[in-house]
Amino acid sequence: CQVTVTPVQPSDCRAMPRRSITDEEIGLIKAMLRRGMRNRDIQFYFNRQDRPVNSGRITGINTGTYGPEVAEATDAALDAFLAGFAPAEVGVVVEAGAARDPTLAEKAVARFVQREGGWFLADGETSDQECKAEFNPRRMEPIVRAIAALANNRGGFVFIGVQNADCRAVGMPNTSFQDTDIVRIADKVKTLLTPTPIFAKEVVSLGGLAVGVVHVEKYPNPPVIVCKDAEGLEDGSILFRYPGQSGKIKFGDLLAMLRERDRAATQTLLASATRLSEIGADRALIVDTEKGELNAGSKRIVIDRALADQLDFIREGEFEERAGAPALRLVGDVHAVNPDGQVVERFEGRALDADAVLFAYLGHEAVREPLQYICLSAKVQRQWLPIFYFVRLAGGDIDAAIEALDATNAVYRVSKQYALERLRGRRSAFERPGGAIVEVVAALQAGQLDELRQRFNDWQIVRGIRGLPDGFEPTDPLFDLLRDIYRDADGNANVRSGVFSAAARLDELEDAGQPG
């Protein structure tokens, strides 16, 4: 019997150090790193009071110096881990004990469970979650309807790419939701609902399936009301989310909502009265955000325009506290005024510009100072802006509008001259159609808007709108179409310029259709 003895080097006799993190956890951390999660976010899932995982350890896993032989977890395994994750009951140690709130994506994923080889919405459609199989950026009314209903109840989620029947995640059929900016959705919501609910947009992955998420917050002072007729929406209606459906609110729920709103208003009033008594009525000032006045007894305090242009207004929570530097929290709208006390139209973060005029017209917004929208024609290099709509908002006096515009110092004389000629009836945005544009005009007159952008390009469509004859009555979908074309134009200056011309033509047609 022959025995072979292999020499063992001293280094081979050293025991491998025992890891504090399991191989499964290392695999999950690697998968999280691949998804772009930050170290501090990853810590939230693995820190325990008896075993904190520091950021350096996660960096070591990322660079391959710690656990290089451990395989990365699959997407399905990571999704399952996130969906079933629950923080430690004793407490989670994250950078000196500060626990991080889960992200919107994590909250959304936590609502799903994995079973029968797929991902399903755990509780189905409830009073705070709704399913949509797909998202159509040209027909966002179903999403707006869901947002209104959720905001009037207790908030919740709209999941896109989830079947209605069994609430199974099937994924979105295309990237329309990912490609649609939240600003575009917000514009649609602002057009159809008042006041505007607060919502956020996200995309999550469930077993490799992309699911769209719209999270809606409960509106603090309901109701949110539909302010414009549209598909599935009726002007003046109040929608409410019930288990499994969104519909018009029932009387009992409306009564409870209004009672709760009154109770909250009373509590706020009592708190203000208590604070006023603590300060003393002789030392307190009252701000009227509707009139833009600060009541100081017999005096009215206004902010001079020259001073207002030097002020940086900040929102609550967006300022940095510094020793010795006073900070003012502003609640409501703050306006600059001229020496006569007239409010000057301003937009948060920017001055009035051509885009603001365009979108105010397309959304038929009731602006505070419509004459300023008319006079802007003298200050921007846009020879076609909607003006007659703002004349009607200002009282319908064409002569007063001409006088105001004529008295405005011109930065761009041609733009001002064009606007004056249009107000006097000497110039029109109408353009006689020819060639393929004739077909566009025919489709517009027939109301065939659904497939219009599939049949013609955007440049042809805006030219077709300019070719609409006198007597044509513009409808809401046409304004939405122009807004979408402008949003999608990006750097295409010709199309964007064409949208302004087309809007000016619709403005003329609307004005011609007004009574006497």
Coordinates of C-alpha atoms in Angstrom, one line a residue:
C1 CA 0.0 0.0 0.0
Q2 CA 1.5 3.2 -1.1
V3 CA 0.6 6.5 0.5
T4 CA 1.3 9.8 -1.1
V5 CA 1.8 12.8 1.2
T6 CA 1.4 16.3 -0.3
P7 CA 3.3 19.0 1.6
V8 CA 1.0 21.7 2.9
Q9 CA 2.3 25.3 2.8
P10 CA 1.7 27.3 6.0
S11 CA -0.3 29.8 4.1
D12 CA -2.8 27.1 3.1
C13 CA -3.5 26.3 6.8
R14 CA -4.9 29.7 7.5
A15 CA -8.7 29.6 8.0
M16 CA -10.7 31.8 5.7
P17 CA -12.1 34.8 7.6
R18 CA -15.8 34.5 8.4
R19 CA -17.9 36.9 6.4
S20 CA -20.5 39.0 8.2
I21 CA -22.5 39.3 5.0
T22 CA -23.9 36.1 3.4
D23 CA -23.3 35.0 -0.2
E24 CA -27.0 35.6 -0.9
E25 CA -26.7 39.2 0.4
I26 CA -23.5 39.8 -1.6
G27 CA -25.3 38.6 -4.8
L28 CA -28.2 40.9 -4.1
I29 CA -25.9 43.9 -3.4
K30 CA -24.1 43.3 -6.8
A31 CA -27.5 43.3 -8.6
M32 CA -28.5 46.6 -6.8
L33 CA -25.2 48.1 -7.8
R34 CA -25.8 47.1 -11.4
R35 CA -29.1 48.9 -11.3
G36 CA -27.3 52.1 -10.2
M37 CA -28.5 52.2 -6.6
R38 CA -26.3 54.3 -4.3
N39 CA -24.4 52.8 -1.4
R40 CA -26.5 54.6 1.3
D41 CA -29.7 53.3 -0.4
I42 CA -28.3 49.7 -0.4
Q43 CA -27.4 50.0 3.3
F44 CA -31.1 50.4 4.1
Y45 CA -31.8 46.8 3.1
F46 CA -28.9 45.1 4.9
N47 CA -28.1 47.0 8.0
R48 CA -29.2 45.5 11.3
Q49 CA -28.7 46.8 14.8
D50 CA -26.3 43.9 15.6
R51 CA -24.5 44.1 12.2
P52 CA -24.2 47.4 10.3
V53 CA -23.0 47.2 6.7
N54 CA -20.8 50.2 6.1
S55 CA -20.4 52.0 2.7
G56 CA -16.8 50.8 2.4
R57 CA -17.9 47.2 2.4
I58 CA -20.4 47.8 -0.4
T59 CA -17.6 49.6 -2.3
G60 CA -15.4 46.5 -1.8
I61 CA -18.1 44.4 -3.3
N62 CA -18.4 46.7 -6.3
T63 CA -14.7 46.7 -7.0
G64 CA -14.4 42.9 -6.5
T65 CA -12.2 43.0 -3.4
Y66 CA -14.9 41.5 -1.3
G67 CA -16.8 38.4 -2.3
P68 CA -15.6 38.3 -5.9
E69 CA -16.5 34.6 -6.3
V70 CA -20.1 35.2 -5.5
A71 CA -22.5 35.3 -8.5
E72 CA -24.7 38.4 -9.0
A73 CA -28.4 37.8 -8.2
T74 CA -30.8 37.6 -11.1
D75 CA -33.3 40.4 -11.8
A76 CA -36.1 38.1 -10.7
A77 CA -34.4 37.4 -7.4
L78 CA -33.8 41.0 -6.7
D79 CA -37.4 42.0 -7.6
A80 CA -38.6 39.3 -5.2
F81 CA -36.3 40.5 -2.4
L82 CA -37.5 44.1 -2.8
A83 CA -41.2 43.1 -3.0
G84 CA -41.0 41.1 0.2
F85 CA -38.6 43.3 2.1
A86 CA -39.6 44.5 5.6
P87 CA -37.3 46.6 7.8
A88 CA -35.9 45.0 11.0
E89 CA -38.4 45.4 13.9
V90 CA -35.7 46.5 16.3
G91 CA -34.5 49.2 14.0
V92 CA -32.3 49.8 11.0
V93 CA -28.9 51.4 11.4
V94 CA -28.2 53.8 8.5
E95 CA -25.4 56.3 9.0
A96 CA -25.8 57.0 12.7
G97 CA -29.3 55.5 13.0
A98 CA -31.1 57.7 10.4
A99 CA -33.6 55.4 8.6
R100 CA -34.2 56.2 5.0
D101 CA -37.8 56.3 3.7
P102 CA -38.4 53.9 0.8
T103 CA -38.4 55.4 -2.6
L104 CA -41.5 55.6 -4.8
A105 CA -40.2 52.7 -6.9
E106 CA -39.7 50.6 -3.8
K107 CA -43.2 51.4 -2.6
A108 CA -44.6 50.5 -6.0
V109 CA -42.8 47.1 -6.2
A110 CA -43.9 46.2 -2.7
R111 CA -47.5 46.2 -3.9
F112 CA -46.8 43.1 -6.1
V113 CA -46.3 39.5 -5.2
Q114 CA -44.8 36.7 -7.3
R115 CA -46.9 33.6 -7.8
E116 CA -47.8 31.1 -10.6
G117 CA -44.7 32.2 -12.6
G118 CA -45.7 35.8 -12.7
W119 CA -46.1 39.1 -10.8
F120 CA -49.5 40.1 -9.5
L121 CA -50.9 43.1 -7.7
A122 CA -51.2 41.7 -4.2
D123 CA -54.7 43.0 -3.3
G124 CA -56.0 43.6 -6.8
E125 CA -57.8 46.8 -7.7
T126 CA -58.7 48.6 -4.5
S127 CA -59.7 52.1 -3.4
D128 CA -56.0 53.2 -3.6
Q129 CA -54.7 51.3 -6.7
E130 CA -55.9 51.0 -10.3
C131 CA -54.6 49.0 -13.3
K132 CA -54.2 50.1 -16.9
A133 CA -53.0 47.7 -19.6
E134 CA -51.4 50.5 -21.7
F135 CA -50.7 54.2 -22.0
N136 CA -51.7 56.4 -25.0
P137 CA -50.0 59.8 -24.9
R138 CA -52.7 61.1 -27.3
R139 CA -55.6 60.0 -25.1
M140 CA -54.6 60.7 -21.5
E141 CA -58.2 61.1 -20.3
P142 CA -58.3 57.7 -18.6
I143 CA -55.1 58.6 -16.6
V144 CA -56.5 62.0 -15.7
R145 CA -59.8 60.3 -14.5
A146 CA -57.8 58.0 -12.3
I147 CA -55.7 60.8 -10.9
A148 CA -58.8 62.8 -10.0
A149 CA -60.5 59.9 -8.3
L150 CA -57.5 58.9 -6.2
A151 CA -56.8 62.5 -5.2
N152 CA -60.3 62.9 -3.9
N153 CA -60.1 59.7 -1.8
R154 CA -56.8 58.9 0.0
G155 CA -54.3 58.9 -2.9
G156 CA -52.7 55.9 -4.3
F157 CA -51.2 54.3 -7.4
V158 CA -52.1 53.9 -11.1
F159 CA -50.1 50.9 -12.6
I160 CA -49.7 50.8 -16.4
G161 CA -48.8 47.5 -18.0
V162 CA -51.0 45.5 -15.6
Q163 CA -54.1 43.6 -16.9
N164 CA -57.4 44.6 -15.4
A165 CA -58.9 41.1 -15.3
D166 CA -56.4 39.3 -13.0
C167 CA -54.1 42.3 -12.1
R168 CA -51.1 40.4 -13.6
A169 CA -48.1 42.5 -14.7
V170 CA -47.7 42.0 -18.5
G171 CA -45.4 45.0 -19.1
M172 CA -46.1 48.0 -21.3
P173 CA -46.4 47.2 -25.0
N174 CA -44.1 50.2 -26.0
T175 CA -42.1 53.0 -24.5
S176 CA -44.7 55.7 -24.8
F177 CA -45.0 56.1 -21.0
Q178 CA -41.2 56.4 -20.6
D179 CA -40.9 58.8 -23.5
T180 CA -43.7 61.1 -22.2
D181 CA -42.4 63.9 -20.0
I182 CA -44.3 64.4 -16.8
V183 CA -44.7 68.1 -17.8
R184 CA -46.9 66.9 -20.7
I185 CA -49.1 64.8 -18.4
A186 CA -49.3 67.8 -15.9
D187 CA -50.4 70.1 -18.7
K188 CA -53.3 67.7 -19.5
V189 CA -54.2 67.4 -15.8
K190 CA -54.2 71.2 -15.4
T191 CA -56.4 71.6 -18.5
L192 CA -59.1 69.1 -17.2
L193 CA -58.9 69.3 -13.4
T194 CA -59.1 72.1 -10.8
P195 CA -57.3 72.4 -8.5
T196 CA -54.3 70.5 -9.7
P197 CA -53.5 67.3 -7.8
I198 CA -50.0 66.4 -6.8
F199 CA -48.6 63.3 -8.6
A200 CA -45.3 61.6 -9.6
K201 CA -44.2 59.3 -12.4
E202 CA -41.9 56.3 -12.2
V203 CA -41.1 53.1 -14.1
V204 CA -40.3 49.8 -12.3
S205 CA -39.1 46.4 -13.5
L206 CA -40.9 43.2 -12.4
G207 CA -39.2 40.1 -13.6
G208 CA -37.9 42.0 -16.6
L209 CA -41.3 43.6 -17.4
A210 CA -41.5 47.4 -17.5
V211 CA -44.5 48.7 -15.5
G212 CA -45.4 52.4 -15.4
V213 CA -46.3 54.0 -12.1
V214 CA -48.3 57.2 -11.4
H215 CA -48.4 58.0 -7.7
V216 CA -51.2 60.4 -6.6
E217 CA -51.2 62.2 -3.3
K218 CA -54.4 62.8 -1.4
Y219 CA -55.4 66.3 -2.1
P220 CA -55.4 68.2 1.2
N221 CA -58.4 70.4 0.5
P222 CA -60.8 68.4 -1.7
P223 CA -62.7 68.2 -3.9
V224 CA -60.7 68.1 -7.2
I225 CA -63.3 68.9 -9.8
V226 CA -63.4 68.2 -13.6
C227 CA -63.4 71.6 -15.3
K228 CA -63.7 70.7 -18.9
D229 CA -65.6 68.1 -20.9
A230 CA -63.5 65.3 -22.4
E231 CA -63.7 61.6 -23.1
G232 CA -65.0 60.0 -19.9
L233 CA -64.9 63.3 -18.1
E234 CA -67.9 65.7 -17.5
D235 CA -67.5 69.3 -16.7
G236 CA -68.4 70.0 -13.0
S237 CA -68.2 66.3 -11.9
I238 CA -66.4 65.1 -8.8
L239 CA -64.7 61.7 -9.2
F240 CA -64.0 59.3 -6.3
R241 CA -62.0 56.1 -6.1
Y242 CA -64.1 53.1 -4.9
P243 CA -62.8 49.5 -4.6
G244 CA -62.2 48.4 -8.2
Q245 CA -63.6 51.4 -9.9
S246 CA -63.4 55.2 -10.3
G247 CA -66.8 57.0 -10.6
K248 CA -68.8 60.0 -9.7
I249 CA -68.9 60.5 -6.0
K250 CA -71.9 59.4 -4.0
F251 CA -73.8 61.9 -1.8
G252 CA -72.7 60.3 1.5
D253 CA -69.0 60.4 0.5
L254 CA -69.3 64.0 -0.7
L255 CA -70.9 65.0 2.5
A256 CA -68.2 63.3 4.6
M257 CA -65.5 65.0 2.4
L258 CA -67.0 68.5 2.9
R259 CA -67.4 68.0 6.6
E260 CA -63.8 66.9 6.9
R261 CA -62.7 69.9 4.9
D262 CA -64.7 72.3 7.1
R263 CA -63.2 70.6 10.2
A264 CA -59.7 71.1 8.9
A265 CA -60.4 74.7 8.0
T266 CA -61.8 75.4 11.5
Q267 CA -58.7 73.8 13.0
T268 CA -56.5 76.0 10.9
L269 CA -58.5 79.1 11.8
L270 CA -58.2 78.3 15.5
A271 CA -54.5 77.7 15.2
S272 CA -54.1 81.1 13.5
A273 CA -56.2 82.8 16.1
T274 CA -54.1 81.2 18.9
R275 CA -50.9 82.4 17.2
L276 CA -52.4 85.9 16.7
S277 CA -53.3 86.1 20.4
E278 CA -49.7 85.0 21.3
I279 CA -48.1 87.7 19.1
G280 CA -50.6 90.4 19.9
A281 CA -52.9 92.0 17.4
D282 CA -51.0 95.3 17.6
R283 CA -47.8 93.5 16.4
A284 CA -49.3 91.2 13.7
L285 CA -49.7 91.8 10.0
I286 CA -52.2 90.1 7.7
V287 CA -51.4 89.2 4.1
D288 CA -54.3 89.1 1.6
T289 CA -52.9 86.7 -1.1
E290 CA -55.9 87.4 -3.3
K291 CA -55.4 91.2 -3.5
G292 CA -51.7 91.0 -3.0
E293 CA -51.9 93.4 0.0
L294 CA -50.3 93.4 3.4
N295 CA -52.6 94.9 6.0
A296 CA -50.8 97.0 8.6
G297 CA -53.8 98.8 10.1
S298 CA -54.3 102.1 8.3
K299 CA -51.5 101.4 5.9
R300 CA -51.2 99.2 2.8
I301 CA -47.8 97.8 2.2
V302 CA -46.7 96.9 -1.4
I303 CA -43.4 95.7 -2.9
D304 CA -41.8 98.1 -5.3
R305 CA -41.0 96.7 -8.7
A306 CA -37.4 97.7 -8.6
L307 CA -37.0 95.9 -5.2
A308 CA -39.0 92.9 -6.4
D309 CA -36.6 92.2 -9.3
Q310 CA -33.8 91.9 -6.7
L311 CA -35.6 89.5 -4.4
D312 CA -35.1 85.7 -4.6
F313 CA -38.3 84.0 -3.6
I314 CA -37.8 80.5 -2.3
R315 CA -40.1 77.7 -1.4
E316 CA -40.4 76.1 2.0
G317 CA -37.7 73.5 2.5
E318 CA -35.5 74.8 -0.4
F319 CA -33.4 77.3 1.5
E320 CA -30.2 76.8 3.4
E321 CA -30.1 77.9 7.0
R322 CA -27.1 80.1 7.8
A323 CA -26.3 81.7 11.1
G324 CA -27.3 85.4 11.1
A325 CA -29.1 85.2 7.7
P326 CA -32.8 85.7 8.0
A327 CA -35.2 83.6 5.9
L328 CA -38.7 84.3 5.0
R329 CA -41.2 81.6 4.2
L330 CA -43.9 82.7 1.7
V331 CA -47.2 81.0 1.6
G332 CA -49.5 81.7 -1.4
D333 CA -48.7 83.9 -4.5
V334 CA -46.5 87.0 -4.2
H335 CA -46.8 89.6 -6.9
A336 CA -44.8 92.7 -7.7
V337 CA -46.9 95.9 -8.2
N338 CA -46.3 99.2 -9.9
P339 CA -46.5 102.6 -8.1
D340 CA -50.3 102.7 -8.6
G341 CA -50.7 99.4 -6.8
Q342 CA -51.6 97.5 -10.0
V343 CA -50.5 93.9 -9.9
V344 CA -47.9 93.1 -12.7
E345 CA -48.3 89.7 -14.3
R346 CA -45.4 87.5 -13.4
F347 CA -44.7 83.8 -13.5
E348 CA -42.9 81.8 -10.9
G349 CA -39.2 81.6 -11.8
R350 CA -39.5 83.5 -15.2
A351 CA -41.0 86.5 -16.9
L352 CA -43.9 86.3 -19.4
D353 CA -42.8 85.0 -22.7
A354 CA -44.2 83.8 -26.1
D355 CA -44.5 80.2 -24.9
A356 CA -46.5 81.3 -21.9
V357 CA -48.9 83.2 -24.2
L358 CA -49.2 80.2 -26.5
F359 CA -50.0 77.7 -23.7
A360 CA -52.3 80.1 -21.9
Y361 CA -54.4 80.4 -25.2
L362 CA -54.3 76.6 -26.0
G363 CA -55.4 75.9 -22.4
H364 CA -57.9 78.8 -22.4
E365 CA -56.5 79.9 -19.1
A366 CA -58.2 82.9 -17.3
V367 CA -55.0 85.0 -16.9
R368 CA -55.0 88.0 -14.5
E369 CA -53.7 90.7 -16.8
P370 CA -54.8 89.8 -20.4
L371 CA -53.6 93.2 -21.9
Q372 CA -50.0 92.2 -21.0
Y373 CA -50.4 89.1 -23.2
I374 CA -51.4 91.3 -26.1
C375 CA -48.6 93.9 -25.5
L376 CA -46.0 91.1 -25.5
S377 CA -46.3 91.1 -29.3
A378 CA -44.1 94.2 -29.2
K379 CA -41.4 92.5 -27.1
V380 CA -40.8 89.1 -28.7
Q381 CA -39.6 88.0 -32.1
R382 CA -42.9 86.2 -32.9
Q383 CA -45.0 87.7 -35.6
W384 CA -47.9 85.4 -34.9
L385 CA -49.3 85.2 -31.4
P386 CA -52.9 84.6 -30.2
I387 CA -54.3 88.0 -29.3
F388 CA -58.1 88.0 -29.7
Y389 CA -58.7 85.5 -26.9
F390 CA -57.0 87.9 -24.5
V391 CA -58.9 90.9 -25.9
R392 CA -62.1 89.0 -24.9
L393 CA -60.6 88.4 -21.4
A394 CA -59.9 92.1 -21.1
G395 CA -63.5 93.0 -21.8
G396 CA -63.7 92.8 -25.6
D397 CA -62.6 96.4 -26.3
I398 CA -60.5 96.2 -29.5
D399 CA -59.8 99.9 -29.4
A400 CA -58.4 99.6 -25.8
A401 CA -56.2 96.7 -26.9
I402 CA -54.9 98.7 -29.9
E403 CA -54.2 101.7 -27.6
A404 CA -52.3 99.6 -25.1
L405 CA -50.2 97.8 -27.7
D406 CA -49.5 101.0 -29.6
A407 CA -48.2 102.6 -26.4
T408 CA -45.9 99.7 -25.7
N409 CA -42.2 100.4 -26.5
A410 CA -41.3 98.0 -29.4
V411 CA -38.3 95.7 -29.0
Y412 CA -39.3 94.0 -32.3
R413 CA -41.1 96.6 -34.5
V414 CA -42.3 94.1 -37.2
S415 CA -43.9 91.9 -34.5
K416 CA -45.7 94.9 -33.1
Q417 CA -46.8 96.1 -36.5
Y418 CA -48.2 92.6 -37.4
A419 CA -50.2 92.5 -34.2
L420 CA -51.6 96.0 -34.7
E421 CA -52.6 95.2 -38.3
R422 CA -54.4 92.0 -37.1
L423 CA -56.3 93.9 -34.4
R424 CA -57.4 96.4 -37.1
G425 CA -58.5 93.6 -39.4
R426 CA -55.9 94.3 -42.0
R427 CA -53.9 91.0 -41.7
S428 CA -54.8 87.4 -41.1
A429 CA -52.9 84.1 -40.3
F430 CA -54.9 82.4 -43.0
E431 CA -52.8 80.6 -45.7
R432 CA -54.5 79.3 -48.8
P433 CA -53.8 75.5 -48.9
G434 CA -52.3 73.7 -51.9
G435 CA -51.1 70.2 -52.8
A436 CA -51.1 67.7 -49.9
I437 CA -52.2 70.5 -47.5
V438 CA -55.7 70.4 -49.1
E439 CA -56.0 66.8 -47.8
V440 CA -55.0 67.9 -44.3
V441 CA -57.6 70.7 -44.3
A442 CA -60.3 68.2 -45.4
A443 CA -59.3 65.8 -42.6
L444 CA -59.5 68.6 -40.1
Q445 CA -62.9 69.8 -41.3
A446 CA -64.1 66.2 -41.0
G447 CA -62.9 65.9 -37.4
Q448 CA -60.5 63.1 -38.3
L449 CA -57.9 63.9 -35.7
D450 CA -57.1 60.5 -34.2
E451 CA -54.9 59.3 -37.1
L452 CA -53.9 62.7 -38.4
R453 CA -50.2 62.5 -37.2
Q454 CA -49.9 59.0 -38.8
R455 CA -51.1 60.3 -42.2
F456 CA -49.3 63.6 -42.3
N457 CA -46.1 65.1 -40.7
D458 CA -46.4 67.9 -38.1
W459 CA -45.3 70.6 -40.5
Q460 CA -48.1 69.7 -42.9
I461 CA -50.6 69.7 -40.0
V462 CA -49.8 73.2 -38.8
R463 CA -50.0 74.5 -42.3
G464 CA -53.3 72.7 -42.7
I465 CA -54.7 74.5 -39.6
R466 CA -53.6 77.8 -41.2
G467 CA -55.7 76.9 -44.2
L468 CA -58.9 76.3 -42.3
P469 CA -61.6 78.5 -43.9
D470 CA -63.8 81.2 -42.2
G471 CA -66.7 79.6 -40.4
F472 CA -64.8 76.6 -39.1
E473 CA -65.3 76.2 -35.3
P474 CA -62.2 74.9 -33.4
T475 CA -62.8 72.2 -30.8
D476 CA -60.8 71.2 -27.7
P477 CA -59.0 68.2 -29.4
L478 CA -57.5 70.6 -31.9
F479 CA -55.9 72.7 -29.2
D480 CA -54.6 69.5 -27.5
L481 CA -53.1 68.5 -30.9
L482 CA -51.3 71.8 -31.3
R483 CA -49.9 71.5 -27.8
D484 CA -48.6 68.0 -28.4
I485 CA -47.0 69.0 -31.7
Y486 CA -45.2 71.9 -30.0
R487 CA -44.0 69.6 -27.1
D488 CA -42.7 67.0 -29.6
A489 CA -41.0 69.6 -31.9
D490 CA -37.9 69.9 -29.7
G491 CA -35.3 71.7 -31.8
N492 CA -37.4 71.9 -35.0
A493 CA -37.7 75.7 -35.3
N494 CA -39.9 75.5 -38.4
V495 CA -42.6 73.3 -36.7
R496 CA -42.5 75.4 -33.6
S497 CA -42.9 78.6 -35.6
G498 CA -45.7 76.9 -37.5
V499 CA -47.5 76.1 -34.3
F500 CA -47.6 79.8 -33.4
S501 CA -49.1 80.7 -36.8
A502 CA -51.6 77.9 -36.5
A503 CA -52.7 79.0 -33.0
A504 CA -53.1 82.6 -34.4
R505 CA -55.4 81.2 -37.1
L506 CA -57.5 79.3 -34.5
D507 CA -57.6 82.5 -32.4
E508 CA -59.0 84.4 -35.4
L509 CA -61.6 81.6 -36.1
E510 CA -62.8 81.6 -32.5
D511 CA -63.1 85.4 -32.4
A512 CA -65.1 85.4 -35.7
G513 CA -67.5 82.9 -34.1
Q514 CA -68.2 85.1 -31.0
P515 CA -71.6 86.8 -30.9
G516 CA -71.8 90.5 -31.9

